[in-house]
Amino acid sequence: MSDNATGSAAAERGLPPAEPGGVASFDEADRGPIRRMQEFLHRFPTSIPFIVLLIGVVIFSFAAPGKFLAPFNFSLILQQVTIIAILGVAQTLVILTAGIDLSVGVIMILASVVMGRTAVVYGVPVEIAFPLGLLAGLACGFVNGVIVTKLRLPPFIVTLGTWSIFGALNVWYSRSETIRQADVQETAPFLQWTGTIIKPYDFFSKTLGLDLTFLKGWVLNYGSVVMLIVAAVIWYVLNKTAFGRHVYASGDDPDAARLAGINTDRTLIGVYALAGFICAIAAWVLIGRIGGVSPQAGQTANLDSITAVVIGGTSLFGGRGSIVGTLVGALIVGVFRNGLALSGLELLWQDFAVGVLIIVAVTIDQWIRKISS
């Protein structure tokens, strides 16, 4: 067939005539701005929470002038979101595998009760009581992973059940008794270490002789430092190790991951066990935050952790998300709650705003996922 005939046939089908010896191609310029934005957000999902955080800071800096941008207020926000951010890191691991863990909050409370009650009430040295609490969190996560993988049950159902089981164990071991701050300080002060106050300006001026005036007014605690360390370690695991690649692969397409030689069951068990261990670390930070040990603390931790993860850009369908996004998501929740409170709005409108953020985040995630299909 001649070149002219080829061009005529292509024209009849509504296609551009092919160049001799060439192949069909699609011009990049044909894509509209919405399509380009969709592809950009698919490649860089963390950009959305960063933009939302920036917008929130700008809005509340005008809504509450002189209060919101105060260094002490930012310090307060960071301290308020520390526990949620740590639990969010644990929740991110699970959601990346297309699962969900409704028991992270109760695992944290149970681990804190094991640490505190074993050390204070039973007089066990804190060198033993603290690792026992970490082990309790690890064991709870391991149980979740084994049930999910061996019984082939949906993670939502499994962790909903273990949420009740671990909650009952918490009531049984704690006897519904709260341990006072003074008792913890007298018997096991190490458990309160994460609540120790840090003043960055004093640290740099006295230790290094640096006069960093922009740090004046900032007040942090070691719990925030622990949060950053946990986030950095898990970020490294997810981005620089084979286990991290297996986590993403198992969440994106488990069948393809198995065909590629990945033991998805072992990966899932490792994910849930690691998440339980991180919840136990959050328990240590919780004790430092409130000073004592309460079996009723952190009642909303489950939903708050999921909120931070979803707003941070991690897909509920697995395979896409980041630890950095989760940290930013936790900050977004803290900024909006704090900003609305300083603006004089009631608590119900804070919950309203967070609910809107969740729906918008999931909607954007669904829109971005269309590019992959």
mmCIF file of C-alpha atoms in Angstrom:
data_model
loop_
_atom_site.group_PDB
_atom_site.id
_atom_site.type_symbol
_atom_site.label_atom_id
_atom_site.label_comp_id
_atom_site.label_asym_id
_atom_site.label_seq_id
_atom_site.Cartn_x
_atom_site.Cartn_y
_atom_site.Cartn_z
ATOM 1 C CA MET A 1 0.000 0.000 0.000
ATOM 2 C CA SER A 2 1.305 3.459 -0.923
ATOM 3 C CA ASP A 3 1.944 6.289 1.531
ATOM 4 C CA ASN A 4 -1.056 8.210 0.163
ATOM 5 C CA ALA A 5 -3.338 5.239 0.674
ATOM 6 C CA THR A 6 -2.074 4.832 4.225
ATOM 7 C CA GLY A 7 -2.770 8.489 4.975
ATOM 8 C CA SER A 8 -6.278 8.267 3.480
ATOM 9 C CA ALA A 9 -7.149 5.183 5.518
ATOM 10 C CA ALA A 10 -5.910 6.839 8.683
ATOM 11 C CA ALA A 11 -7.911 9.964 7.937
ATOM 12 C CA GLU A 12 -11.114 7.913 7.524
ATOM 13 C CA ARG A 13 -10.613 6.492 11.051
ATOM 14 C CA GLY A 14 -10.054 9.961 12.518
ATOM 15 C CA LEU A 15 -6.357 9.363 13.172
ATOM 16 C CA PRO A 16 -3.423 11.517 12.089
ATOM 17 C CA PRO A 17 -1.552 10.069 9.093
ATOM 18 C CA ALA A 18 1.477 8.042 10.136
ATOM 19 C CA GLU A 19 4.926 9.111 9.028
ATOM 20 C CA PRO A 20 6.711 6.658 6.753
ATOM 21 C CA GLY A 21 8.682 4.234 8.901
ATOM 22 C CA GLY A 22 7.328 5.825 12.087
ATOM 23 C CA VAL A 23 5.134 4.565 14.934
ATOM 24 C CA ALA A 24 1.976 5.965 16.450
ATOM 25 C CA SER A 25 2.632 8.422 19.302
ATOM 26 C CA PHE A 26 0.670 10.703 21.598
ATOM 27 C CA ASP A 27 1.742 14.296 21.893
ATOM 28 C CA GLU A 28 2.495 15.324 25.476
ATOM 29 C CA ALA A 29 1.094 18.767 24.685
ATOM 30 C CA ASP A 30 -2.386 17.275 24.152
ATOM 31 C CA ARG A 31 -2.793 16.771 27.906
ATOM 32 C CA GLY A 32 -4.713 19.538 29.660
ATOM 33 C CA PRO A 33 -3.665 21.312 32.863
ATOM 34 C CA ILE A 34 -5.990 19.174 35.024
ATOM 35 C CA ARG A 35 -4.444 16.002 33.639
ATOM 36 C CA ARG A 36 -0.957 17.362 34.307
ATOM 37 C CA MET A 37 -1.915 18.282 37.857
ATOM 38 C CA GLN A 38 -3.372 14.815 38.375
ATOM 39 C CA GLU A 39 -0.145 13.179 37.244
ATOM 40 C CA PHE A 40 1.963 15.527 39.383
ATOM 41 C CA LEU A 41 -0.054 14.735 42.504
ATOM 42 C CA HIS A 42 0.174 11.027 41.683
ATOM 43 C CA ARG A 43 3.970 11.268 41.594
ATOM 44 C CA PHE A 44 4.218 13.581 44.629
ATOM 45 C CA PRO A 45 1.217 12.835 46.902
ATOM 46 C CA THR A 46 2.883 14.514 49.890
ATOM 47 C CA SER A 47 2.612 17.897 48.165
ATOM 48 C CA ILE A 48 -1.118 18.091 48.957
ATOM 49 C CA PRO A 49 -0.809 17.989 52.769
ATOM 50 C CA PHE A 50 2.054 20.507 52.617
ATOM 51 C CA ILE A 51 -0.173 22.900 50.663
ATOM 52 C CA VAL A 52 -3.086 22.384 53.070
ATOM 53 C CA LEU A 53 -0.794 22.975 56.059
ATOM 54 C CA LEU A 54 0.523 26.190 54.537
ATOM 55 C CA ILE A 55 -3.011 27.413 53.784
ATOM 56 C CA GLY A 56 -4.082 26.639 57.348
ATOM 57 C CA VAL A 57 -1.141 28.554 58.832
ATOM 58 C CA VAL A 58 -1.865 31.583 56.639
ATOM 59 C CA ILE A 59 -5.600 31.601 57.446
ATOM 60 C CA PHE A 60 -5.209 31.289 61.209
ATOM 61 C CA SER A 61 -2.378 33.806 61.337
ATOM 62 C CA PHE A 62 -4.985 36.368 60.203
ATOM 63 C CA ALA A 63 -7.893 34.846 62.176
ATOM 64 C CA ALA A 64 -5.934 34.918 65.457
ATOM 65 C CA PRO A 65 -3.283 37.627 65.009
ATOM 66 C CA GLY A 66 -0.582 37.773 67.636
ATOM 67 C CA LYS A 67 -1.617 34.430 69.145
ATOM 68 C CA PHE A 68 -1.363 31.738 66.508
ATOM 69 C CA LEU A 69 2.137 32.615 65.268
ATOM 70 C CA ALA A 70 3.561 32.858 68.794
ATOM 71 C CA PRO A 71 6.475 30.415 69.312
ATOM 72 C CA PHE A 72 4.885 29.008 72.461
ATOM 73 C CA ASN A 73 1.670 28.243 70.542
ATOM 74 C CA PHE A 74 3.579 26.343 67.852
ATOM 75 C CA SER A 75 5.372 24.457 70.618
ATOM 76 C CA LEU A 76 2.003 23.553 72.129
ATOM 77 C CA ILE A 77 0.714 22.272 68.788
ATOM 78 C CA LEU A 78 3.784 20.078 68.357
ATOM 79 C CA GLN A 79 3.397 18.605 71.837
ATOM 80 C CA GLN A 80 -0.308 17.965 71.268
ATOM 81 C CA VAL A 81 0.235 16.006 68.046
ATOM 82 C CA THR A 82 3.275 14.012 69.204
ATOM 83 C CA ILE A 83 1.366 10.916 70.330
ATOM 84 C CA ILE A 84 -0.992 10.986 67.351
ATOM 85 C CA ALA A 85 1.979 11.301 64.986
ATOM 86 C CA ILE A 86 3.703 8.247 66.509
ATOM 87 C CA LEU A 87 0.509 6.203 66.277
ATOM 88 C CA GLY A 88 0.080 7.576 62.758
ATOM 89 C CA VAL A 89 3.469 6.123 61.802
ATOM 90 C CA ALA A 90 2.264 2.713 63.027
ATOM 91 C CA GLN A 91 -1.028 3.130 61.194
ATOM 92 C CA THR A 92 0.783 4.160 57.997
ATOM 93 C CA LEU A 93 2.650 0.848 57.909
ATOM 94 C CA VAL A 94 -0.622 -1.068 58.066
ATOM 95 C CA ILE A 95 -2.541 1.112 55.603
ATOM 96 C CA LEU A 96 0.301 0.864 53.075
ATOM 97 C CA THR A 97 -0.514 -2.865 52.921
ATOM 98 C CA ALA A 98 -4.179 -2.007 52.139
ATOM 99 C CA GLY A 99 -5.190 -2.865 55.702
ATOM 100 C CA ILE A 100 -6.269 -0.872 58.728
ATOM 101 C CA ASP A 101 -5.624 -1.254 62.443
ATOM 102 C CA LEU A 102 -8.415 -0.214 64.791
ATOM 103 C CA SER A 103 -6.493 -1.411 67.831
ATOM 104 C CA VAL A 104 -3.495 0.957 67.842
ATOM 105 C CA GLY A 105 -4.986 3.139 70.573
ATOM 106 C CA VAL A 106 -5.848 0.306 72.935
ATOM 107 C CA ILE A 107 -2.453 -1.335 72.335
ATOM 108 C CA MET A 108 -0.843 1.922 73.428
ATOM 109 C CA ILE A 109 -2.984 2.082 76.579
ATOM 110 C CA LEU A 110 -2.363 -1.592 77.430
ATOM 111 C CA ALA A 111 1.403 -1.161 77.001
ATOM 112 C CA SER A 112 1.381 1.920 79.244
ATOM 113 C CA VAL A 113 -0.537 0.012 81.920
ATOM 114 C CA VAL A 114 1.917 -2.888 81.708
ATOM 115 C CA MET A 115 4.868 -0.502 82.086
ATOM 116 C CA GLY A 116 3.368 1.562 84.881
ATOM 117 C CA ARG A 117 1.586 -1.059 86.939
ATOM 118 C CA THR A 118 4.418 -3.568 86.750
ATOM 119 C CA ALA A 119 6.925 -0.970 87.952
ATOM 120 C CA VAL A 120 4.853 0.991 90.476
ATOM 121 C CA VAL A 121 2.334 -1.481 91.901
ATOM 122 C CA TYR A 122 4.310 -4.722 91.707
ATOM 123 C CA GLY A 123 7.690 -3.140 92.402
ATOM 124 C CA VAL A 124 9.460 -4.660 89.397
ATOM 125 C CA PRO A 125 12.577 -2.658 88.402
ATOM 126 C CA VAL A 126 11.877 -0.254 85.561
ATOM 127 C CA GLU A 127 14.721 -1.902 83.616
ATOM 128 C CA ILE A 128 12.411 -4.914 83.374
ATOM 129 C CA ALA A 129 8.981 -3.248 83.406
ATOM 130 C CA PHE A 130 9.756 -0.959 80.471
ATOM 131 C CA PRO A 131 10.863 -3.756 78.094
ATOM 132 C CA LEU A 132 7.827 -5.785 79.213
ATOM 133 C CA GLY A 133 5.606 -2.951 78.023
ATOM 134 C CA LEU A 134 7.397 -2.838 74.685
ATOM 135 C CA LEU A 135 7.061 -6.609 74.426
ATOM 136 C CA ALA A 136 3.324 -6.380 75.179
ATOM 137 C CA GLY A 137 2.855 -3.986 72.252
ATOM 138 C CA LEU A 138 4.926 -6.194 69.968
ATOM 139 C CA ALA A 139 2.908 -9.264 70.985
ATOM 140 C CA CYS A 140 -0.423 -7.536 70.342
ATOM 141 C CA GLY A 141 0.692 -6.487 66.876
ATOM 142 C CA PHE A 142 2.009 -9.986 66.169
ATOM 143 C CA VAL A 143 -1.373 -11.481 67.123
ATOM 144 C CA ASN A 144 -3.116 -9.115 64.717
ATOM 145 C CA GLY A 145 -0.757 -10.098 61.907
ATOM 146 C CA VAL A 146 -1.083 -13.831 62.473
ATOM 147 C CA ILE A 147 -4.884 -13.709 62.508
ATOM 148 C CA VAL A 148 -5.018 -11.566 59.353
ATOM 149 C CA THR A 149 -2.648 -13.821 57.405
ATOM 150 C CA LYS A 150 -3.494 -17.291 58.684
ATOM 151 C CA LEU A 151 -7.273 -16.981 58.905
ATOM 152 C CA ARG A 152 -7.511 -14.769 55.801
ATOM 153 C CA LEU A 153 -9.854 -12.349 57.536
ATOM 154 C CA PRO A 154 -10.228 -8.662 56.639
ATOM 155 C CA PRO A 155 -7.949 -6.477 58.788
ATOM 156 C CA PHE A 156 -10.904 -4.275 59.703
ATOM 157 C CA ILE A 157 -12.770 -7.208 61.279
ATOM 158 C CA VAL A 158 -9.667 -8.656 62.943
ATOM 159 C CA THR A 159 -8.547 -5.430 64.580
ATOM 160 C CA LEU A 160 -12.118 -4.558 65.550
ATOM 161 C CA GLY A 161 -12.192 -7.844 67.448
ATOM 162 C CA THR A 162 -8.760 -7.457 68.997
ATOM 163 C CA TRP A 163 -9.682 -3.897 69.972
ATOM 164 C CA SER A 164 -12.270 -5.403 72.308
ATOM 165 C CA ILE A 165 -9.931 -8.196 73.448
ATOM 166 C CA PHE A 166 -7.008 -5.908 74.253
ATOM 167 C CA GLY A 167 -9.405 -3.469 75.890
ATOM 168 C CA ALA A 168 -10.690 -6.209 78.180
ATOM 169 C CA LEU A 169 -7.102 -7.192 79.041
ATOM 170 C CA ASN A 170 -6.387 -3.557 79.825
ATOM 171 C CA VAL A 171 -9.297 -3.390 82.284
ATOM 172 C CA TRP A 172 -8.312 -6.724 83.836
ATOM 173 C CA TYR A 173 -4.641 -5.896 84.362
ATOM 174 C CA SER A 174 -5.193 -2.289 85.441
ATOM 175 C CA ARG A 175 -8.235 -3.120 87.596
ATOM 176 C CA SER A 176 -9.534 0.215 86.294
ATOM 177 C CA GLU A 177 -7.134 1.978 88.647
ATOM 178 C CA THR A 178 -5.190 5.109 87.742
ATOM 179 C CA ILE A 179 -1.606 5.449 88.966
ATOM 180 C CA ARG A 180 -0.866 8.939 90.236
ATOM 181 C CA GLN A 181 1.890 11.116 88.838
ATOM 182 C CA ALA A 182 3.611 11.323 92.239
ATOM 183 C CA ASP A 183 3.749 7.522 92.542
ATOM 184 C CA VAL A 184 5.314 7.148 89.090
ATOM 185 C CA GLN A 185 7.831 9.889 89.842
ATOM 186 C CA GLU A 186 8.834 8.239 93.113
ATOM 187 C CA THR A 187 9.109 4.657 91.825
ATOM 188 C CA ALA A 188 9.832 4.825 88.079
ATOM 189 C CA PRO A 189 10.819 8.357 86.995
ATOM 190 C CA PHE A 190 12.295 6.973 83.768
ATOM 191 C CA LEU A 191 8.749 6.418 82.479
ATOM 192 C CA GLN A 192 8.163 10.193 82.737
ATOM 193 C CA TRP A 193 11.382 11.105 80.928
ATOM 194 C CA THR A 194 9.632 11.802 77.619
ATOM 195 C CA GLY A 195 7.702 14.604 79.321
ATOM 196 C CA THR A 196 10.882 16.471 80.312
ATOM 197 C CA ILE A 197 10.830 20.041 79.019
ATOM 198 C CA ILE A 198 13.460 21.265 76.541
ATOM 199 C CA LYS A 199 14.091 24.938 75.759
ATOM 200 C CA PRO A 200 16.017 24.992 72.459
ATOM 201 C CA TYR A 201 17.241 28.560 72.914
ATOM 202 C CA ASP A 202 18.806 27.803 76.304
ATOM 203 C CA PHE A 203 20.333 24.592 74.957
ATOM 204 C CA PHE A 204 22.091 26.242 72.007
ATOM 205 C CA SER A 205 23.133 29.352 73.936
ATOM 206 C CA LYS A 206 24.582 27.512 76.938
ATOM 207 C CA THR A 207 25.950 24.428 75.173
ATOM 208 C CA LEU A 208 27.190 25.839 71.858
ATOM 209 C CA GLY A 209 27.283 29.558 72.609
ATOM 210 C CA LEU A 210 24.882 30.354 69.755
ATOM 211 C CA ASP A 211 22.431 33.218 70.145
ATOM 212 C CA LEU A 212 19.555 31.923 68.007
ATOM 213 C CA THR A 213 16.936 34.536 68.861
ATOM 214 C CA PHE A 214 14.255 32.930 66.656
ATOM 215 C CA LEU A 215 14.165 29.996 69.102
ATOM 216 C CA LYS A 216 13.139 32.177 72.033
ATOM 217 C CA GLY A 217 9.775 31.087 73.395
ATOM 218 C CA TRP A 218 9.958 27.561 71.978
ATOM 219 C CA VAL A 219 9.272 24.864 74.572
ATOM 220 C CA LEU A 220 9.510 21.200 73.563
ATOM 221 C CA ASN A 221 9.829 17.875 75.350
ATOM 222 C CA TYR A 222 11.737 14.670 74.748
ATOM 223 C CA GLY A 223 8.547 13.022 73.512
ATOM 224 C CA SER A 224 8.756 15.170 70.378
ATOM 225 C CA VAL A 225 12.364 14.049 69.907
ATOM 226 C CA VAL A 226 11.268 10.411 70.225
ATOM 227 C CA MET A 227 8.574 11.068 67.604
ATOM 228 C CA LEU A 228 11.136 12.403 65.132
ATOM 229 C CA ILE A 229 13.480 9.468 65.761
ATOM 230 C CA VAL A 230 10.694 6.923 65.238
ATOM 231 C CA ALA A 231 9.590 8.672 62.048
ATOM 232 C CA ALA A 232 13.163 8.836 60.716
ATOM 233 C CA VAL A 233 13.810 5.145 61.394
ATOM 234 C CA ILE A 234 10.570 3.979 59.746
ATOM 235 C CA TRP A 235 11.152 6.341 56.802
ATOM 236 C CA TYR A 236 14.536 4.698 56.290
ATOM 237 C CA VAL A 237 13.027 1.212 56.572
ATOM 238 C CA LEU A 238 10.339 1.977 53.995
ATOM 239 C CA ASN A 239 12.583 3.763 51.498
ATOM 240 C CA LYS A 240 15.987 2.117 51.842
ATOM 241 C CA THR A 241 15.400 -1.549 52.705
ATOM 242 C CA ALA A 242 14.010 -4.608 50.962
ATOM 243 C CA PHE A 243 11.357 -4.944 53.666
ATOM 244 C CA GLY A 244 10.067 -1.477 52.813
ATOM 245 C CA ARG A 245 9.814 -2.329 49.128
ATOM 246 C CA HIS A 246 7.945 -5.510 50.058
ATOM 247 C CA VAL A 247 5.484 -3.453 52.121
ATOM 248 C CA TYR A 248 4.664 -1.186 49.184
ATOM 249 C CA ALA A 249 4.464 -4.112 46.764
ATOM 250 C CA SER A 250 2.181 -6.125 49.057
ATOM 251 C CA GLY A 251 -0.204 -3.210 49.361
ATOM 252 C CA ASP A 252 -0.194 -2.221 45.700
ATOM 253 C CA ASP A 253 -0.767 -5.683 44.206
ATOM 254 C CA PRO A 254 -0.379 -8.687 46.548
ATOM 255 C CA ASP A 255 -0.813 -11.243 43.754
ATOM 256 C CA ALA A 256 1.954 -9.682 41.678
ATOM 257 C CA ALA A 257 4.115 -9.456 44.805
ATOM 258 C CA ARG A 258 3.706 -13.189 45.438
ATOM 259 C CA LEU A 259 4.541 -13.971 41.825
ATOM 260 C CA ALA A 260 7.686 -11.861 42.242
ATOM 261 C CA GLY A 261 8.786 -14.120 45.096
ATOM 262 C CA ILE A 262 7.749 -11.911 48.036
ATOM 263 C CA ASN A 263 6.449 -13.736 51.085
ATOM 264 C CA THR A 264 3.455 -11.460 51.636
ATOM 265 C CA ASP A 265 2.274 -13.288 54.773
ATOM 266 C CA ARG A 266 5.616 -12.802 56.482
ATOM 267 C CA THR A 267 5.640 -9.157 55.372
ATOM 268 C CA LEU A 268 2.175 -8.543 56.822
ATOM 269 C CA ILE A 269 3.038 -10.212 60.129
ATOM 270 C CA GLY A 270 6.180 -8.079 60.324
ATOM 271 C CA VAL A 271 4.173 -4.925 59.572
ATOM 272 C CA TYR A 272 1.577 -5.556 62.286
ATOM 273 C CA ALA A 273 4.221 -6.581 64.835
ATOM 274 C CA LEU A 274 6.279 -3.471 64.097
ATOM 275 C CA ALA A 275 3.144 -1.329 64.358
ATOM 276 C CA GLY A 276 2.423 -2.829 67.787
ATOM 277 C CA PHE A 277 5.979 -2.077 68.913
ATOM 278 C CA ILE A 278 5.618 1.554 67.786
ATOM 279 C CA CYS A 279 2.344 1.768 69.737
ATOM 280 C CA ALA A 280 4.284 0.679 72.833
ATOM 281 C CA ILE A 281 6.754 3.512 72.244
ATOM 282 C CA ALA A 282 3.745 5.847 72.044
ATOM 283 C CA ALA A 283 2.702 4.439 75.431
ATOM 284 C CA TRP A 284 5.999 5.626 76.907
ATOM 285 C CA VAL A 285 5.417 9.084 75.452
ATOM 286 C CA LEU A 286 1.840 9.025 76.787
ATOM 287 C CA ILE A 287 3.053 8.423 80.340
ATOM 288 C CA GLY A 288 5.461 11.334 80.000
ATOM 289 C CA ARG A 289 2.673 13.502 78.603
ATOM 290 C CA ILE A 290 0.109 12.942 81.396
ATOM 291 C CA GLY A 291 2.600 12.120 84.143
ATOM 292 C CA GLY A 292 0.670 9.119 85.427
ATOM 293 C CA VAL A 293 -0.877 5.946 84.053
ATOM 294 C CA SER A 294 -4.571 5.856 83.200
ATOM 295 C CA PRO A 295 -6.457 2.946 81.600
ATOM 296 C CA GLN A 296 -8.886 5.523 80.182
ATOM 297 C CA ALA A 297 -6.331 7.703 78.374
ATOM 298 C CA GLY A 298 -6.215 8.046 74.591
ATOM 299 C CA GLN A 299 -9.814 7.064 73.903
ATOM 300 C CA THR A 300 -9.857 8.797 70.492
ATOM 301 C CA ALA A 301 -6.361 7.696 69.460
ATOM 302 C CA ASN A 302 -7.590 5.148 66.880
ATOM 303 C CA LEU A 303 -9.581 7.617 64.807
ATOM 304 C CA ASP A 304 -7.025 10.391 65.275
ATOM 305 C CA SER A 305 -4.232 8.200 63.894
ATOM 306 C CA ILE A 306 -6.295 7.218 60.858
ATOM 307 C CA THR A 307 -7.178 10.876 60.325
ATOM 308 C CA ALA A 308 -3.513 11.900 60.313
ATOM 309 C CA VAL A 309 -2.618 9.155 57.838
ATOM 310 C CA VAL A 310 -5.469 9.868 55.423
ATOM 311 C CA ILE A 311 -5.034 13.650 55.488
ATOM 312 C CA GLY A 312 -1.301 13.059 55.023
ATOM 313 C CA GLY A 313 -1.902 11.543 51.600
ATOM 314 C CA THR A 314 -1.567 7.809 52.264
ATOM 315 C CA SER A 315 -4.038 5.870 50.149
ATOM 316 C CA LEU A 316 -6.547 3.695 52.011
ATOM 317 C CA PHE A 317 -6.224 1.245 49.120
ATOM 318 C CA GLY A 318 -2.543 0.597 49.862
ATOM 319 C CA GLY A 319 0.705 0.921 47.970
ATOM 320 C CA ARG A 320 1.025 4.715 48.106
ATOM 321 C CA GLY A 321 1.934 7.048 50.967
ATOM 322 C CA SER A 322 4.787 8.261 53.121
ATOM 323 C CA ILE A 323 5.837 8.839 56.703
ATOM 324 C CA VAL A 324 6.516 12.510 55.987
ATOM 325 C CA GLY A 325 2.942 12.906 54.783
ATOM 326 C CA THR A 326 1.629 11.366 58.001
ATOM 327 C CA LEU A 327 3.651 13.790 60.139
ATOM 328 C CA VAL A 328 2.299 16.689 58.088
ATOM 329 C CA GLY A 329 -1.214 15.238 58.400
ATOM 330 C CA ALA A 330 -0.894 15.165 62.189
ATOM 331 C CA LEU A 331 0.300 18.777 62.110
ATOM 332 C CA ILE A 332 -2.682 19.747 59.941
ATOM 333 C CA VAL A 333 -5.088 18.318 62.514
ATOM 334 C CA GLY A 334 -3.237 20.123 65.308
ATOM 335 C CA VAL A 335 -3.094 23.424 63.413
ATOM 336 C CA PHE A 336 -6.792 23.403 62.540
ATOM 337 C CA ARG A 337 -7.919 22.431 66.043
ATOM 338 C CA ASN A 338 -5.639 25.004 67.642
ATOM 339 C CA GLY A 339 -6.442 27.746 65.145
ATOM 340 C CA LEU A 340 -10.197 27.275 65.441
ATOM 341 C CA ALA A 341 -9.937 27.294 69.240
ATOM 342 C CA LEU A 342 -7.940 30.538 69.203
ATOM 343 C CA SER A 343 -10.517 31.989 66.808
ATOM 344 C CA GLY A 344 -13.183 31.424 69.448
ATOM 345 C CA LEU A 345 -15.058 28.551 67.804
ATOM 346 C CA GLU A 346 -16.524 25.720 69.859
ATOM 347 C CA LEU A 347 -15.170 22.165 69.929
ATOM 348 C CA LEU A 348 -17.952 20.881 67.687
ATOM 349 C CA TRP A 349 -16.724 23.097 64.820
ATOM 350 C CA GLN A 350 -13.206 21.748 65.287
ATOM 351 C CA ASP A 351 -14.560 18.217 64.822
ATOM 352 C CA PHE A 352 -16.596 19.481 61.864
ATOM 353 C CA ALA A 353 -13.506 20.901 60.166
ATOM 354 C CA VAL A 354 -11.505 17.711 60.701
ATOM 355 C CA GLY A 355 -14.361 15.658 59.254
ATOM 356 C CA VAL A 356 -14.431 17.837 56.142
ATOM 357 C CA LEU A 357 -10.666 17.431 55.761
ATOM 358 C CA ILE A 358 -11.007 13.632 55.871
ATOM 359 C CA ILE A 359 -13.696 13.554 53.169
ATOM 360 C CA VAL A 360 -11.764 15.962 50.953
ATOM 361 C CA ALA A 361 -8.545 13.944 51.390
ATOM 362 C CA VAL A 362 -10.209 10.648 50.401
ATOM 363 C CA THR A 363 -11.937 12.328 47.453
ATOM 364 C CA ILE A 364 -8.619 13.681 46.187
ATOM 365 C CA ASP A 365 -7.049 10.240 46.657
ATOM 366 C CA GLN A 366 -9.768 8.638 44.528
ATOM 367 C CA TRP A 367 -9.282 11.301 41.856
ATOM 368 C CA ILE A 368 -5.514 10.778 41.818
ATOM 369 C CA ARG A 369 -5.897 6.983 41.611
ATOM 370 C CA LYS A 370 -7.667 7.340 38.257
ATOM 371 C CA ILE A 371 -4.303 8.110 36.677
ATOM 372 C CA SER A 372 -3.013 4.657 37.605
ATOM 373 C CA SER A 373 -5.982 2.966 35.964
#
